[in-house]
XYZ file of C-alpha atoms in Angstrom:
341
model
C -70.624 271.064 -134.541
C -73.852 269.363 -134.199
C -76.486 269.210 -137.315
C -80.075 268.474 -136.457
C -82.742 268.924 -138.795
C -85.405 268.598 -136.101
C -84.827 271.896 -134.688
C -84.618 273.811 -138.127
C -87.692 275.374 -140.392
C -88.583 272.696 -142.944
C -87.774 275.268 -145.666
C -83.990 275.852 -144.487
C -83.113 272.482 -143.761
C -81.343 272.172 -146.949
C -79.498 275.488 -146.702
C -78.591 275.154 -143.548
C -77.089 271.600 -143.522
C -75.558 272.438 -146.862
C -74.054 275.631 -145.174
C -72.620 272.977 -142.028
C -70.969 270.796 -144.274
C -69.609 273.837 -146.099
C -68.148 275.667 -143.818
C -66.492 272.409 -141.667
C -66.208 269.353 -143.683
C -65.893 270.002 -147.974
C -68.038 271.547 -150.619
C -70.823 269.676 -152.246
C -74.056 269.425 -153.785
C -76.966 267.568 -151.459
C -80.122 266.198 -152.970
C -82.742 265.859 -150.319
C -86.046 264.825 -150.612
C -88.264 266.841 -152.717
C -90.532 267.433 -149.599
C -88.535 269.695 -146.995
C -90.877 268.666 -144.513
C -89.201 264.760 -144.330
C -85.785 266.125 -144.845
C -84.488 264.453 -141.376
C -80.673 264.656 -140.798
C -78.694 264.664 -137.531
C -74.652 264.353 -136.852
C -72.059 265.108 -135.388
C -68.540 267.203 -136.732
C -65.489 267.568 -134.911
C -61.755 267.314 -135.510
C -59.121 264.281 -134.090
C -56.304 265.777 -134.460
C -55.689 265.876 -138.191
C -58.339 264.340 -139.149
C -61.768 266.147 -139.682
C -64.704 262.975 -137.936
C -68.487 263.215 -139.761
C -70.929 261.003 -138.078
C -73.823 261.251 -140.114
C -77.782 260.007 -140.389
C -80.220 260.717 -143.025
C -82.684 259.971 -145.379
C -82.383 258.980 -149.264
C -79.459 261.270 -150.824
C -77.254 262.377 -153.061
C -73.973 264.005 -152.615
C -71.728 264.563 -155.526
C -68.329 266.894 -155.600
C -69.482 268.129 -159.208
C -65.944 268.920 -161.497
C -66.881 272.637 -160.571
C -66.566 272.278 -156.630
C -63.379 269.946 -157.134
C -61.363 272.841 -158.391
C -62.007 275.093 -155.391
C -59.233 275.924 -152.889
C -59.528 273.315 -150.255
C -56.747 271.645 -149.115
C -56.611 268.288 -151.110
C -57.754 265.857 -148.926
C -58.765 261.860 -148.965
C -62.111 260.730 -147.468
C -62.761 257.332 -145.818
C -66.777 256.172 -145.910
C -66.881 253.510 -142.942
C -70.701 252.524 -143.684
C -72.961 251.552 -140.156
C -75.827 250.585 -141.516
C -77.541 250.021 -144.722
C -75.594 250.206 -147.870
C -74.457 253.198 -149.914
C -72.528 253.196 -153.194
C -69.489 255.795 -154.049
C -68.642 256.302 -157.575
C -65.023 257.815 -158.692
C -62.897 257.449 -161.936
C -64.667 255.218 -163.274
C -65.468 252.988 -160.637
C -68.278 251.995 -158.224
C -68.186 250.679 -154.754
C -70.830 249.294 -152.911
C -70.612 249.386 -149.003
C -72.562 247.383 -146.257
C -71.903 247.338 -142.867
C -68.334 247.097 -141.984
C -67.195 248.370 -145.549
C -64.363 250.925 -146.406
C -63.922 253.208 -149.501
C -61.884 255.890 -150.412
C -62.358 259.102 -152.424
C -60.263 261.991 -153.320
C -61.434 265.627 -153.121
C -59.126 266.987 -155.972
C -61.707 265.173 -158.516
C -65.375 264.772 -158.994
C -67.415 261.746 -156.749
C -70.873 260.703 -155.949
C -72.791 259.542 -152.878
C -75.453 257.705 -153.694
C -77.402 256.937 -150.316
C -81.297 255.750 -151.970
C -81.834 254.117 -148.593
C -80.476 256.922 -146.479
C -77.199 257.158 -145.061
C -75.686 256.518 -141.493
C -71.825 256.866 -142.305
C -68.742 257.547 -140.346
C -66.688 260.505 -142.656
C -63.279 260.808 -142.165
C -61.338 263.938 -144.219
C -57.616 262.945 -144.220
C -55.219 265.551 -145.510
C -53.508 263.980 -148.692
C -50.063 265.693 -147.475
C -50.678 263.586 -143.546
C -50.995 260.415 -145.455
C -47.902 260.855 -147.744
C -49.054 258.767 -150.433
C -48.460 259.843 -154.455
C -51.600 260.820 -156.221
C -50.907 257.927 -158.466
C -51.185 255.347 -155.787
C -54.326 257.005 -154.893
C -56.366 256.846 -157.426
C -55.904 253.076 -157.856
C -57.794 252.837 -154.660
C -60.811 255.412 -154.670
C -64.043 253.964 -155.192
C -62.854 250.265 -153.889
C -64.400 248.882 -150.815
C -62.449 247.285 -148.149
C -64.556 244.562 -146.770
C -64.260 244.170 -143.304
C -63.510 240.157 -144.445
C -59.974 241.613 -145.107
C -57.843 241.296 -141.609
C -56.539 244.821 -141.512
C -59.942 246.503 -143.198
C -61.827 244.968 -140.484
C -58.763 246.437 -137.928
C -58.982 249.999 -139.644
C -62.895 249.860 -139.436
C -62.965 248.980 -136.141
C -60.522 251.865 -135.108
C -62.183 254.374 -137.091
C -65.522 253.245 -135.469
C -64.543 253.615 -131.856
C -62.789 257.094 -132.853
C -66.486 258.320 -134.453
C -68.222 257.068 -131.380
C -66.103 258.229 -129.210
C -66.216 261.912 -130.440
C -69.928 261.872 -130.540
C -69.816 261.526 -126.908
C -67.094 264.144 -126.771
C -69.540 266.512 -128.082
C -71.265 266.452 -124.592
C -68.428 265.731 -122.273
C -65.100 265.744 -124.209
C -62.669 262.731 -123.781
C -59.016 263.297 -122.943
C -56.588 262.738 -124.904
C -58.718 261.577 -127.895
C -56.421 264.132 -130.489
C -53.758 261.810 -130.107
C -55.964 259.148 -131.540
C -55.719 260.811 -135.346
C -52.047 260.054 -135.927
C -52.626 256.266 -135.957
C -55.911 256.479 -137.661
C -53.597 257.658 -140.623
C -51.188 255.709 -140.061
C -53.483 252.568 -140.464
C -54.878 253.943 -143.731
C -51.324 253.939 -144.978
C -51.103 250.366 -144.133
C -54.371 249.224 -145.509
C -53.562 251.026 -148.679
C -50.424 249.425 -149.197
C -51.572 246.395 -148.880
C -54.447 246.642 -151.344
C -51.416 248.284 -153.552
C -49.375 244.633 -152.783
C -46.899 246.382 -150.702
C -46.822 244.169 -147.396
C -43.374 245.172 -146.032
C -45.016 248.387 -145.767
C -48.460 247.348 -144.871
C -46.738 245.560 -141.694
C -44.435 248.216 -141.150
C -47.170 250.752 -140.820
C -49.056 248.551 -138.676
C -46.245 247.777 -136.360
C -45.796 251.905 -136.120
C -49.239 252.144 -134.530
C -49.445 249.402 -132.780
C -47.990 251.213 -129.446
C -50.876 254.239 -129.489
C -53.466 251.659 -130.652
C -52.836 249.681 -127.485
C -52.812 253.261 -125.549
C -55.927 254.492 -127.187
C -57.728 250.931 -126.151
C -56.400 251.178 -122.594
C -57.863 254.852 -121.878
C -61.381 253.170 -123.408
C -61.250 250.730 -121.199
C -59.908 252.168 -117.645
C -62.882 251.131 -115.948
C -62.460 247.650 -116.328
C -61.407 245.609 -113.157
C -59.995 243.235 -115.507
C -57.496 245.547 -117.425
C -54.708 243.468 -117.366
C -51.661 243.034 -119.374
C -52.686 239.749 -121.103
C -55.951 241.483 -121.916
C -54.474 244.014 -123.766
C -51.666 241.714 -125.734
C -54.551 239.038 -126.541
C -57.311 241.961 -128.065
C -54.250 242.847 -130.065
C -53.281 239.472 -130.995
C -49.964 239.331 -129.530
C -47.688 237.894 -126.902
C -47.160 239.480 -123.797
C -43.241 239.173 -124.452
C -43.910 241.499 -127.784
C -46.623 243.346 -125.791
C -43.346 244.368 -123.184
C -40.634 244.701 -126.395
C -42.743 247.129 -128.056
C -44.223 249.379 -125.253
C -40.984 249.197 -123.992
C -39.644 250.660 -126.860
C -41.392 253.562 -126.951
C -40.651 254.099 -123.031
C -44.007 252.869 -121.384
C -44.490 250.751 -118.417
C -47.709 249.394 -118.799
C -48.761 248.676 -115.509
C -47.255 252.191 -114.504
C -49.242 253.892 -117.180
C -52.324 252.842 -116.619
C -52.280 253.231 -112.921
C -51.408 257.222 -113.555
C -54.296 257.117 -116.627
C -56.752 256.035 -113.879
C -55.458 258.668 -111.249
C -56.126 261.243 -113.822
C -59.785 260.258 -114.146
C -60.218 260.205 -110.329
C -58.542 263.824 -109.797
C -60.778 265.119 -112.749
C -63.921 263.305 -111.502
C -63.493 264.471 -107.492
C -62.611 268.142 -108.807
C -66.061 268.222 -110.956
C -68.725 269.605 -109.703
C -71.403 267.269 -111.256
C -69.616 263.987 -109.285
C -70.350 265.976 -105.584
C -72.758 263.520 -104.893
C -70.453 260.488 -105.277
C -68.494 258.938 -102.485
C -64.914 258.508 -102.968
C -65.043 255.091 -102.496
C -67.317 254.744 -105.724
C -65.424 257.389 -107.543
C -61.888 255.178 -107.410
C -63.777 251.951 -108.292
C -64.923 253.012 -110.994
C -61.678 254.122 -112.034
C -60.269 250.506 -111.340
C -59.284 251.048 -107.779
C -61.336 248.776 -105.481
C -59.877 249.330 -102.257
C -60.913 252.255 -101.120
C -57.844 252.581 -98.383
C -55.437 251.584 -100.960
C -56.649 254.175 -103.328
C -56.694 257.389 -101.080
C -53.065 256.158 -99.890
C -52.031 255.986 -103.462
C -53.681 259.425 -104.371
C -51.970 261.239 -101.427
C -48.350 259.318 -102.584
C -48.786 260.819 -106.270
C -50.620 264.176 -105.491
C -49.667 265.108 -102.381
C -53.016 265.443 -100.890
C -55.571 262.758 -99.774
C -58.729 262.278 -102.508
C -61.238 264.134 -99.721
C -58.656 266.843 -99.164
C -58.274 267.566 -103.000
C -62.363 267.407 -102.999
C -62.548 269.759 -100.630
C -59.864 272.467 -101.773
C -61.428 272.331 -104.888
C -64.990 272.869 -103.688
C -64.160 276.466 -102.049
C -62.215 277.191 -105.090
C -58.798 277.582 -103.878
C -55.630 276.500 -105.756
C -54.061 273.507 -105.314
C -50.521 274.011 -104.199
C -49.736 270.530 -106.178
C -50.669 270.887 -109.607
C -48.811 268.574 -111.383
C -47.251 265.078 -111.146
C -45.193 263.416 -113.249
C -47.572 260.993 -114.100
C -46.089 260.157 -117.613
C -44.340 256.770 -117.298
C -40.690 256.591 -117.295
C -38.424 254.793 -119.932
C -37.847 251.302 -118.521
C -38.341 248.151 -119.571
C -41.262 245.928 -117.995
C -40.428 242.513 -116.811
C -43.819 241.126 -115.932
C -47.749 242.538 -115.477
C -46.727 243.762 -112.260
């Protein structure tokens, strides 16, 4: 869902972005400015999987989950404010949290919060399910309305996730992104981390973050298949390991790295030549963007894995005929990897 305040009557801004955020994200009371002329919001909504992604600018506000609202039937959820820009402040039993760039807080739905946004707001939302995160509503409610700074290790890790997630969905909303559901399940699963660690739990702070640490390197490997440079090493140093535990755990989890992200960049290159709005690129371009430089060495490589050279695919798709290969079994097969190869 889209919100922008631009294209609405000046006197139903307010209903209407109260209605969007309603109907798809959780029930509160807005404040806007007094004036609906300068009311002037714009975002984006979607879901990751199970998580429910707000990206969200305004002017000054207030948002508050009044005692009334907190008793409705929604399913009890946990929010995570990742503030951009500015500072806000969110204010829960009993506590206050200011954010600034960078910063994390929690809330919980099941009780009454505030928003206070005096300088406008331009957040990244993110509605967690309490029964996904599996933590006791005792352990949560030591942690709402306590920021993270992103000078904590693993806040600045979760932030940083989160962020690329929101970003990446806002551009879904125009072309969507493949594979980005699969991105929600480690969100939460880093959230469970950074919450045990506030909590003092480390063995499960670590063991949390070694859980995820397989689909976050997948997750930064499909954001970055364009890159020449994509190598092994690249990906163990970003996640600040060796490529000997880069190999153990990808292995576990039956991925061959170099495998994988060869088929992730075939993918892109059958989806690109079949689109209609990439006619006008060459073939040559379309695979080097993908990371395949040599244009010979891709089209042998397409025909290998697809059964059909990249200009034959093209074409059959052009006069809208089926392909008589659909499929490939692109998925990488359990093994374990002995170098970048």
């Amino acid at each position: 869902m889209l919100i922008d305040s631009t294209v609405m009557v000046p006197g139903e801004r307010a209903e209407a972005i109260r209605e969007a955020i309603w109907s798809s994200v959780v029930r509160v009371e807005i404040t806007h400015q007094p004036d609906p002329r300068l009311i002037r919001t714009s975002g984006v909504i979607s879901r990751v999987g199970p998580l429910t992604v707000c990206s969200v600018r305004a002017n000054a506000t207030i948002v508050r989950r009044t005692p009334a609202l907190a008793r409705d039937d929604m399913e009890p959820s946990v929010f995570v404010g990742l503030q951009v820009t500015g500072s806000s402040m969110v204010v829960q039993d009993g506590r206050e949290a200011v954010l600034r760039p960078g910063d994390l807080a929690l809330y919980d739905t099941t009780r009454p919060y505030t928003l206070l946004n005096r300088d406008g707001i331009h957040q990244h939302y993110f509605r967690v399910p309490r029964a996904e995160l599996a933590l006791s509503e005792r352990l949560l409610k030591i942690t709402t309305a306590v920021p993270f700074c992103r000078r904590d290790p693993l806040a600045d890790l979760t932030a940083t996730y989160l962020r690329r997630i929101a970003r990446r969905q806002a551009r879904s909303a125009a072309s969507p992104t493949p594979g980005l559901e699969a991105a929600g399940r480690p969100s939460i699963e880093l959230l469970r981390a950074l919450i045990a660690a506030r909590l003092g739990d480390h063995r499960a702070a670590f063991q949390a973050a070694d859980e995820t640490l397989c689909l976050r390197v997948m997750d930064y490997v499909r954001a970055h298949l364009g890159d020449h440079d994509l190598t092994p090493a690249r990906v163990a140093a970003h996640h600040h390991i060796s490529l000997r535990q880069l190999y153990k755990i990808l292995s576990r989890n039956g991925v061959h790295l170099s495998e994988w992200i060869r088929s992730q960049r075939l993918e892109r290159c059958r989806e690109e030549l079949a689109s209609a709005s990439a006619r006008h690129r060459s073939i040559a371009s379309v695979g080097y963007r993908w990371g395949f430089p040599n244009a010979a060495h891709f089209s042998r490589i397409f025909k290998h894995v697809f059964g059909l050279t990249p200009r034959d695919w093209r074409e059959l798709h052009a006069v809208g005929r089926e392909c008589p290969v659909l499929s490939a079994d692109l998925e990488s097969r359990p093994r374990t990897e002995e170098s970048s190869g």
